Short mmCIF file of C-alpha atoms in Angstrom, two decimals:
data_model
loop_
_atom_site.label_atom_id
_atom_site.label_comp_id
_atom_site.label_asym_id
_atom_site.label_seq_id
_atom_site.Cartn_x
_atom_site.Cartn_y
_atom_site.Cartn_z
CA UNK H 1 28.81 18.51 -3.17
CA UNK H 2 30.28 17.51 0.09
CA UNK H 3 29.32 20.92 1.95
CA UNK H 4 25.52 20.19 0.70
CA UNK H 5 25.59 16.77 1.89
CA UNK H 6 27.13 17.96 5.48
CA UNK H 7 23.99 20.89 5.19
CA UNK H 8 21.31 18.04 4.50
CA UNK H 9 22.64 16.18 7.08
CA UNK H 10 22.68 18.58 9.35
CA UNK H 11 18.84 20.12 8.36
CA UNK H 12 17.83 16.35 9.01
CA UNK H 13 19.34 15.95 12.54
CA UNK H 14 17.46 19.26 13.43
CA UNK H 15 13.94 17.93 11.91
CA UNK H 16 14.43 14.99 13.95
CA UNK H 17 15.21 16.52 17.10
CA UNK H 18 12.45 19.41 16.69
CA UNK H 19 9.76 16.44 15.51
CA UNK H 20 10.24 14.09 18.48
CA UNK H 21 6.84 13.06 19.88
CA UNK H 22 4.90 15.62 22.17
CA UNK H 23 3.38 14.36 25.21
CA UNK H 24 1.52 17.15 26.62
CA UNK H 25 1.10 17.09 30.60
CA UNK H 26 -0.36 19.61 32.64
CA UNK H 27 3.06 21.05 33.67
CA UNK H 28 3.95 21.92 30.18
CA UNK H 29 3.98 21.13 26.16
CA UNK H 30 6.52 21.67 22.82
CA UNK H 31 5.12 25.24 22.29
CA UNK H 32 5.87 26.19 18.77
CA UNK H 33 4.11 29.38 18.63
CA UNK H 34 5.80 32.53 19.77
CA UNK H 35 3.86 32.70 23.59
CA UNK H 36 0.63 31.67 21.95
CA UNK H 37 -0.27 29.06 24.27
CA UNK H 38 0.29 31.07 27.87
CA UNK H 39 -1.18 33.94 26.00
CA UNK H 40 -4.28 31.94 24.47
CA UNK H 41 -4.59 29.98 27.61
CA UNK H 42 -5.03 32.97 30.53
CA UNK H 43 -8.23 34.35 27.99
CA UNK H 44 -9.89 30.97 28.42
CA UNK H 45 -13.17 30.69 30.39
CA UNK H 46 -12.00 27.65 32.13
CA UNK H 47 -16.05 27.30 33.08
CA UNK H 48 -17.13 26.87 29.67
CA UNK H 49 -15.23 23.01 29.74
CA UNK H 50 -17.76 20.50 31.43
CA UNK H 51 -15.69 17.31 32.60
CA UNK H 52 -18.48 15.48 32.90
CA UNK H 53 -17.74 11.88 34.03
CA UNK H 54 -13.90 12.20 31.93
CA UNK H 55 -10.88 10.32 33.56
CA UNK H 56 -7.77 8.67 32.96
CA UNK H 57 -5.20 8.73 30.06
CA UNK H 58 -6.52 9.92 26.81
CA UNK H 59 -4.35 8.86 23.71
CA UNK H 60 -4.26 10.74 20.38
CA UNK H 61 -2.36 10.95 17.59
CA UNK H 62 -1.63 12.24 14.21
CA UNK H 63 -1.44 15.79 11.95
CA UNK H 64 1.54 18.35 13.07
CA UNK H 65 -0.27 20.96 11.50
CA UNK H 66 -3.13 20.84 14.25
CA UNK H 67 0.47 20.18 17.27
CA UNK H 68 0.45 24.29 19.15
CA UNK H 69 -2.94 23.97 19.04
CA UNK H 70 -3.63 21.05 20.79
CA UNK H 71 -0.87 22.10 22.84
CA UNK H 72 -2.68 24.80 24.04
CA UNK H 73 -6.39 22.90 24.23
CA UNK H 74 -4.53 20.13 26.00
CA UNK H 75 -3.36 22.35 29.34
CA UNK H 76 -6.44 24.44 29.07
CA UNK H 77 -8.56 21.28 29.61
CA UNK H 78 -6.06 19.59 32.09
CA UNK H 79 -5.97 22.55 34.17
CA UNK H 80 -9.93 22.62 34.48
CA UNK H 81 -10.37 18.60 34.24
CA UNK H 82 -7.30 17.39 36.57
CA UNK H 83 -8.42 14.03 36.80
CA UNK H 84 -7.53 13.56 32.66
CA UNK H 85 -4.01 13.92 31.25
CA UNK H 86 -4.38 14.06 27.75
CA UNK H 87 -1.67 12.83 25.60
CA UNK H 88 -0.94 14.14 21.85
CA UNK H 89 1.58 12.82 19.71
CA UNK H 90 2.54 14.74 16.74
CA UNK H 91 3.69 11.67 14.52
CA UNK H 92 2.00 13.19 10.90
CA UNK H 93 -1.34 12.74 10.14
CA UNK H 94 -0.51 9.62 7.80
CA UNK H 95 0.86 7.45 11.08
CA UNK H 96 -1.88 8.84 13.18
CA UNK H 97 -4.82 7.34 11.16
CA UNK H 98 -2.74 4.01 11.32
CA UNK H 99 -2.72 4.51 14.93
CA UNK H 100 -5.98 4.77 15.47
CA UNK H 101 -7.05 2.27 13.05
CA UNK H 102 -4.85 -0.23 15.02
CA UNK H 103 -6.96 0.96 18.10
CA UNK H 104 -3.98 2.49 19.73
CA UNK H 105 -5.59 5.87 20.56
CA UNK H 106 -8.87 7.42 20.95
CA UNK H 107 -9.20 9.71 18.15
CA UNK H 108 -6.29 11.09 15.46
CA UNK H 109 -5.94 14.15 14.12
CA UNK H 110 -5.42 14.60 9.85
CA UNK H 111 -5.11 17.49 7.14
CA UNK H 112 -6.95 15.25 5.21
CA UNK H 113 -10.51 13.04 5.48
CA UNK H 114 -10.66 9.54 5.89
CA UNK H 115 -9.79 7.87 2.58
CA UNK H 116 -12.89 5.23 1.26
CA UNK H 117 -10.66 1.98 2.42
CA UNK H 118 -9.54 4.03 5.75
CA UNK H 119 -13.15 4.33 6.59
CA UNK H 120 -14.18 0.76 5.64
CA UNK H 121 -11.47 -0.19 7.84
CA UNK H 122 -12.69 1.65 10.55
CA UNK H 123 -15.57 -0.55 11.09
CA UNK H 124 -12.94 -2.72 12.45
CA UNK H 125 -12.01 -0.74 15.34
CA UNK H 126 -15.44 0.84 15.49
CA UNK H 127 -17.46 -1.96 16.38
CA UNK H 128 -18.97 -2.51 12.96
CA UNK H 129 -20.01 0.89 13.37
CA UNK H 130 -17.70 3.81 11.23
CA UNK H 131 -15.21 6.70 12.05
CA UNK H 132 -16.16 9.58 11.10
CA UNK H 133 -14.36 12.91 10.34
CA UNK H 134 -14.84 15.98 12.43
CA UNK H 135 -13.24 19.30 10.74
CA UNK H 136 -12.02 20.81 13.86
CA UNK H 137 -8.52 23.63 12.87
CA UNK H 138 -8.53 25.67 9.82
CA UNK H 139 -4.66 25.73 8.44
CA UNK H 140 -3.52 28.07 6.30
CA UNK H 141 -0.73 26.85 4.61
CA UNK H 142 1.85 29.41 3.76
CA UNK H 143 4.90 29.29 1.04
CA UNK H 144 7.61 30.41 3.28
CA UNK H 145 10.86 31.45 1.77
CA UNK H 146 14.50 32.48 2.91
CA UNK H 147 15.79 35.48 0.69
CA UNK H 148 17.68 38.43 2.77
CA UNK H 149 16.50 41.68 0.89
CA UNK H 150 13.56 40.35 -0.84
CA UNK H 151 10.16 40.89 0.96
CA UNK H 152 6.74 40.85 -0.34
CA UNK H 153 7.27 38.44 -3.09
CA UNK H 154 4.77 37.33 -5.50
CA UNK H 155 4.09 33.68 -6.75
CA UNK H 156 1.23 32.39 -8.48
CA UNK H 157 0.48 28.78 -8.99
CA UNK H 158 2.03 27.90 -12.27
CA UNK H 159 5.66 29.28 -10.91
CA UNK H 160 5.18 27.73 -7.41
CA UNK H 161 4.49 24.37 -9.72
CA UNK H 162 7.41 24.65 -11.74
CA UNK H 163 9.84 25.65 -8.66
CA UNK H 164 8.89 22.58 -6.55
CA UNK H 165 9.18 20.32 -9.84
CA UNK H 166 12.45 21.43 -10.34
CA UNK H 167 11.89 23.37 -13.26
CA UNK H 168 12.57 26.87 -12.21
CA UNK H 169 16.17 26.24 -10.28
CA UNK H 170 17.23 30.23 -10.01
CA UNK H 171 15.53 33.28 -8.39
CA UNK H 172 16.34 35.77 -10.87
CA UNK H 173 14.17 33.56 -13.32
CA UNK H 174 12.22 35.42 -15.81
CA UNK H 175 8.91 33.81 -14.21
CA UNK H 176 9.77 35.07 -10.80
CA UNK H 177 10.63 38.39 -12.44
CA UNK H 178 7.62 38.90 -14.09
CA UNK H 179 5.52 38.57 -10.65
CA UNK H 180 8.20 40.77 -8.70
CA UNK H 181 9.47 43.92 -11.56
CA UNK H 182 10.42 46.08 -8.44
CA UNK H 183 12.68 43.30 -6.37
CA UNK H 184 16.29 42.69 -7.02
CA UNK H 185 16.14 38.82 -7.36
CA UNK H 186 19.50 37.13 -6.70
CA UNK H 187 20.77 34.23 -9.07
CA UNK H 188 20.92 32.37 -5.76
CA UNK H 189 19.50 28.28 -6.44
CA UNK H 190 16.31 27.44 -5.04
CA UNK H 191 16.32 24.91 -2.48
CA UNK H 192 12.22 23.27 -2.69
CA UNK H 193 11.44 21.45 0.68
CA UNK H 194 9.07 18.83 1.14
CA UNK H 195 7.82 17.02 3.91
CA UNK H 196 9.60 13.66 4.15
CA UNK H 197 6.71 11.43 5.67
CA UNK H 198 3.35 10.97 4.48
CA UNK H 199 1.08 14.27 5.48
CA UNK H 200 -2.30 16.24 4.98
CA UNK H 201 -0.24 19.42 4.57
CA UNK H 202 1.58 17.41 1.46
CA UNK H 203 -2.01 16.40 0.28
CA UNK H 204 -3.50 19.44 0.48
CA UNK H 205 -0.76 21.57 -1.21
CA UNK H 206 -0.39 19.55 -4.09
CA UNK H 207 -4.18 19.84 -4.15
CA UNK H 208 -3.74 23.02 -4.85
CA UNK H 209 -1.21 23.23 -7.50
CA UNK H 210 -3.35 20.51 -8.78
CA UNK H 211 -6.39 22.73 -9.42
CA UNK H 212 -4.84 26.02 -10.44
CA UNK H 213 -2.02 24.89 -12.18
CA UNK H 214 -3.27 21.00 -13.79
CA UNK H 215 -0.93 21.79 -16.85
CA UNK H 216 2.01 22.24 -14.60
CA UNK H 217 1.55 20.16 -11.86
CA UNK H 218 1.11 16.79 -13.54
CA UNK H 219 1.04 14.74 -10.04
CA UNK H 220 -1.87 12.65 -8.82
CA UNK H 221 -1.03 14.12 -5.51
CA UNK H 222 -2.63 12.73 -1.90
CA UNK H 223 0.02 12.29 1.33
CA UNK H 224 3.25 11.25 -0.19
CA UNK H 225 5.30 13.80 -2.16
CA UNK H 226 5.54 12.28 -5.44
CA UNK H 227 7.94 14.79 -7.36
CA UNK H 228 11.64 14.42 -8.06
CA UNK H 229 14.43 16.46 -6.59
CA UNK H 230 13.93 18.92 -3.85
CA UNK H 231 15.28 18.77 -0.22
CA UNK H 232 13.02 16.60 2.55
CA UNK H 233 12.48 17.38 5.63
CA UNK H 234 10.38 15.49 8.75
CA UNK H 235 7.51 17.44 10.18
CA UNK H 236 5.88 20.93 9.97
CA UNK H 237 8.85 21.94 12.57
CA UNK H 238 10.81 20.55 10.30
CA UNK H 239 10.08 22.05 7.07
CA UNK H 240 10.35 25.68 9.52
CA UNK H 241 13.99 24.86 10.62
CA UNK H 242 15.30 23.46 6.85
CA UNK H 243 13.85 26.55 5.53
CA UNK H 244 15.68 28.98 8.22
CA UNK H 245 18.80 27.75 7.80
CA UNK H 246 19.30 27.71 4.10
CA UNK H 247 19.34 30.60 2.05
CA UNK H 248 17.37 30.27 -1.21
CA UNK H 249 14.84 27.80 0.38
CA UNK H 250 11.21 27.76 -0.32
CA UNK H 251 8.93 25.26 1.75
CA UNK H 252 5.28 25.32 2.35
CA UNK H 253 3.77 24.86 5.98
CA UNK H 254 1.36 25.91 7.84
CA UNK H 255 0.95 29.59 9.05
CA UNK H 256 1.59 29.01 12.89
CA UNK H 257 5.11 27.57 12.00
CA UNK H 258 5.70 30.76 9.96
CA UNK H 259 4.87 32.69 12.39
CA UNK H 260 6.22 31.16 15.13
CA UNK H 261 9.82 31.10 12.97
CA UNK H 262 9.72 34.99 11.51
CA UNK H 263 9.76 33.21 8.01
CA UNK H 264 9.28 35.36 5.19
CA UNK H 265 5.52 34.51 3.50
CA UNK H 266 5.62 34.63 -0.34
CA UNK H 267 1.51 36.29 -1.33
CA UNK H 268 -0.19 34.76 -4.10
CA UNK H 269 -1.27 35.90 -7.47
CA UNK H 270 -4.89 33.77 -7.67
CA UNK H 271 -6.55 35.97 -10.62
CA UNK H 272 -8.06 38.37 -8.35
CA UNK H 273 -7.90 41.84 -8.42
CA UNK H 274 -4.53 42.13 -6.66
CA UNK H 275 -1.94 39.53 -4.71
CA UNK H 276 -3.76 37.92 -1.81
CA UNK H 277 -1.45 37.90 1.11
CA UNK H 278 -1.40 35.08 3.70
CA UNK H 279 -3.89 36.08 7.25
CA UNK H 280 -6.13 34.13 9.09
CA UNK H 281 -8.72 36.00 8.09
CA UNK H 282 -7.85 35.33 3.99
CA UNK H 283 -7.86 32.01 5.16
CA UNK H 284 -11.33 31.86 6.64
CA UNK H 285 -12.47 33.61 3.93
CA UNK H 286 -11.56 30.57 1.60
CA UNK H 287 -12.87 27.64 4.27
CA UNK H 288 -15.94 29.36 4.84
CA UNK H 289 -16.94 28.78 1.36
CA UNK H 290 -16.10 24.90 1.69
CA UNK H 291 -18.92 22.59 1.38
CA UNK H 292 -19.78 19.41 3.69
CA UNK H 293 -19.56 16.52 1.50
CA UNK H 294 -19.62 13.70 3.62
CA UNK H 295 -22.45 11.14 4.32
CA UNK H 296 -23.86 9.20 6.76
CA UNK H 297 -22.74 11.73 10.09
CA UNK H 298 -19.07 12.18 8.19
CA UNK H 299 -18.39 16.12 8.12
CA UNK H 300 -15.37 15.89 5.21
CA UNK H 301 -15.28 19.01 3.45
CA UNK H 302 -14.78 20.22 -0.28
CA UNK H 303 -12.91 23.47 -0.34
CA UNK H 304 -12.13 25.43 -3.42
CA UNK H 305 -8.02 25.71 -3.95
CA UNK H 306 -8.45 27.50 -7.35
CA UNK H 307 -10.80 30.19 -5.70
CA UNK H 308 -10.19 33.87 -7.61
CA UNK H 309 -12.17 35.36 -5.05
CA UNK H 310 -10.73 38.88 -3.85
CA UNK H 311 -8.92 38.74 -0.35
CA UNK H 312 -9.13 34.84 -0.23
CA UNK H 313 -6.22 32.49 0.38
CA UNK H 314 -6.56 29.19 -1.85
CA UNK H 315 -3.75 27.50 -0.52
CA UNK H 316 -5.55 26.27 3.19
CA UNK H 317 -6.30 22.69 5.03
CA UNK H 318 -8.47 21.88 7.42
CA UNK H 319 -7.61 19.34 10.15
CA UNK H 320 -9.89 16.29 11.05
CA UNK H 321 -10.32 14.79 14.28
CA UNK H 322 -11.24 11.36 13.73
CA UNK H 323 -13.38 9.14 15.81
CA UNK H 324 -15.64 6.40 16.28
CA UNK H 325 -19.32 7.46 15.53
CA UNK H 326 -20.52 4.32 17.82
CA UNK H 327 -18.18 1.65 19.15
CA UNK H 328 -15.39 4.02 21.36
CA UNK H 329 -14.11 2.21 24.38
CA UNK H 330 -16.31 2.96 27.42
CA UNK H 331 -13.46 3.74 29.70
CA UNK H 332 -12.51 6.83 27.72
CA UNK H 333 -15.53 7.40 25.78
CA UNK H 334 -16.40 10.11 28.43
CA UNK H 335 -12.80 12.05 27.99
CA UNK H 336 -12.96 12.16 24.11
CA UNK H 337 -16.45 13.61 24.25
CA UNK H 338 -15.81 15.98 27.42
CA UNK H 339 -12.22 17.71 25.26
CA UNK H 340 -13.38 17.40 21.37
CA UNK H 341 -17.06 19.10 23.26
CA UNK H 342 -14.21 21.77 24.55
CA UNK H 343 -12.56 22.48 21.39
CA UNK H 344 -14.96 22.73 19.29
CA UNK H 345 -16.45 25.19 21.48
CA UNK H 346 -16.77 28.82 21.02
CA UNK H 347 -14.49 29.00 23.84
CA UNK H 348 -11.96 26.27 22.08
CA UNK H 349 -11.68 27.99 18.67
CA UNK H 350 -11.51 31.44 19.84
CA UNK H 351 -8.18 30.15 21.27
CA UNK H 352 -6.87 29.47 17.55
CA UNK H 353 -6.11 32.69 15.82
CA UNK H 354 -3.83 34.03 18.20
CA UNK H 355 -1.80 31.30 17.44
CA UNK H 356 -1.92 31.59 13.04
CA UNK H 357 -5.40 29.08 12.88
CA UNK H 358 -8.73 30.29 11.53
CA UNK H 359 -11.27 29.22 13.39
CA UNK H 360 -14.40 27.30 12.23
CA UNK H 361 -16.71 28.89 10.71
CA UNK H 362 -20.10 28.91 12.25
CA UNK H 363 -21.94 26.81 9.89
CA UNK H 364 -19.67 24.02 10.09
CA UNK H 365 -19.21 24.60 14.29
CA UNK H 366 -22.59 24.03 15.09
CA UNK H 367 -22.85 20.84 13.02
CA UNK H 368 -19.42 19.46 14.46
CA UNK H 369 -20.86 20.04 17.93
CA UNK H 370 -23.86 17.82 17.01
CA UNK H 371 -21.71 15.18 15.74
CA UNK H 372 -19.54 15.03 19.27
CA UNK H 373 -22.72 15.08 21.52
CA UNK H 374 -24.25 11.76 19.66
CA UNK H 375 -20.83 9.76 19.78
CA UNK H 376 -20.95 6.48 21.60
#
């Protein structure tokens, strides 16, 4: 009992050191992916990003889902727009809507839309005008695990329910057998990690395990993680480093940090004709089959996490840049316009699956792109 308290201890000093706040300059960011950002940035077109009129200090918040990607965006556009220095703080996308609902930033980044209060009390900040959401990074999320000797394994929703509820405690249980006859499963105890602070990659797991496992998963689900048991841990980075260091974990986060960490990647039996393992084109393939469902210039999305569809990934998020439709402060109303027009560009998101993102699809692109050019 003692040795696991010194190991939790331990797993939480790392996820606070590895979730301190980024403040990306031009000289350099916290990189998370494997090279991704040199490697992204030297294939930009640093052309294609139109400064415009953009100066001074621009302030965002929010989602750590969407952090090596802005990472890279962020010295792409200060390299070709010196006279902005962009600032992104990877605080979870719960503290970042806060943020900018306090008006302490110019836009925040979320795994999850605008809740109905959140928006009403955006009208606040907005000049009795509204935020609205812009879907900018698609996120797969992946169920990364930490089992010498055992690749390749299979999960499907109802066991990934049950082992993060704390009722499947063992590896070698018959459930997990079932999915994996061919691997020697140890009797080693499953360590579940969640994220400790309120986030979109929470929300939009349980959403998941909501709607392909509803007798399992009996949770109402949304930012907070709301079952019992389990080991916490603060930040996609570090949900990555509490996974590598204990054998037996399990954790889900998003594909860049999987990557980016040589994590093992559990696949997924969804129904469909064989185990869908976790790309960014699987992921794509489920997002592009999402649905706009917001009003009034909102671009939320609807996306279907109990999909069956061959080669698709259920278990994905989409991050949300949110600003003020009307109402943004003049003095850096030209700055969020001149970088969200950048990374929403084809030249932005071709930058993204390099690093473990899938990129918008077209559809939803073209309308974002509309939404950024009428802001005011």
């Amino acid at each position: 009992m003692k040795l696991q308290r010194m190991n939790r201890r331990a797993i939480a000093l790392g996820a606070i050191a590895a979730s301190s706040a980024l403040v990306l300059t031009a000289c350099g960011s916290d990189d998370n992916s494997s090279g991704g950002s040199s490697s992204a940035s030297s294939s930009t077109n640093a052309s294609a990003i139109k400064c415009a009129d953009a100066k001074g200090q621009l302030l965002a918040s929010g989602s750590t889902a969407q952090q090596n990607a802005m990472a890279t965006w962020s010295k792409n556009f200060m390299q070709a727009c010196s006279s902005v220095q962009v600032n992104y703080k990877g605080v979870g996308s719960g503290a970042g809507i806060q943020e900018f609902l306090q008006g302490s930033t110019s836009f925040a980044g979320s795994d999850s839309a605008l809740k109905p209060e959140e928006m009403a009390q955006s009208k606040k900040v907005c000049s009795d005008s509204q935020a609205i959401d812009l879907p900018m990074v698609g996120g797969p999320i992946a169920l990364i695990y930490n089992l010498p000797g055992v690749d390749g394994l299979v999960l499907d929703a109802s066991t990934t329910a049950k082992i993060f509820d704390g009722k499947i405690t063992k590896w070698n249980d018959k459930a997990i057998q079932k999915l994996n006859p061919d691997a020697k499963l140890p009797g080693t105890s499953i360590q579940a990690f969640h994220r400790t602070e309120d986030s979109g990659t929470t929300d939009n797991f349980t959403k998941y395990l909501k709607a392909a496992a509803p007798d399992d998963w009996k949770y109402s689900g949304g930012k907070s993680w709301q079952a019992k048991g389990g080991q916490s841990a603060k930040g996609s980075s570090g949900v990555a480093a509490g996974v590598k260091q204990t054998q037996g974990a399990i954790g889900y986060d998003e594909m860049s940090y999987a990557t980016s960490n040589k994590l093992q990647t559990a696949k997924l039996d969804t129904g469909a004709s064989a185990p869908v393992e976790l790309t960014t084109d699987s992921a794509s393939k489920a997002i592009s089959a999402g649905k706009v469902v917001g009003t009034n210039g909102d671009l939320s999305l609807q996306l279907d996490y109990a999909t069956k569809e061959d080669g698709a990934w259920p278990i994905v998020l989409v991050t949300y840049e949110i600003a003020c439709q009307k109402g943004n402060k003049a003095e850096t109303l030209p700055a969020t316009k001149a970088f969200l027009n950048y990374i929403a560009s084809e030249d932005g998101q071709a930058t993204l699956k390099d690093q473990g993102y899938a990129p918008l699809p077209d559809e939803i692109a073209t309308k974002v792109r509309s939404a950024i050019d009428s802001l005011a």
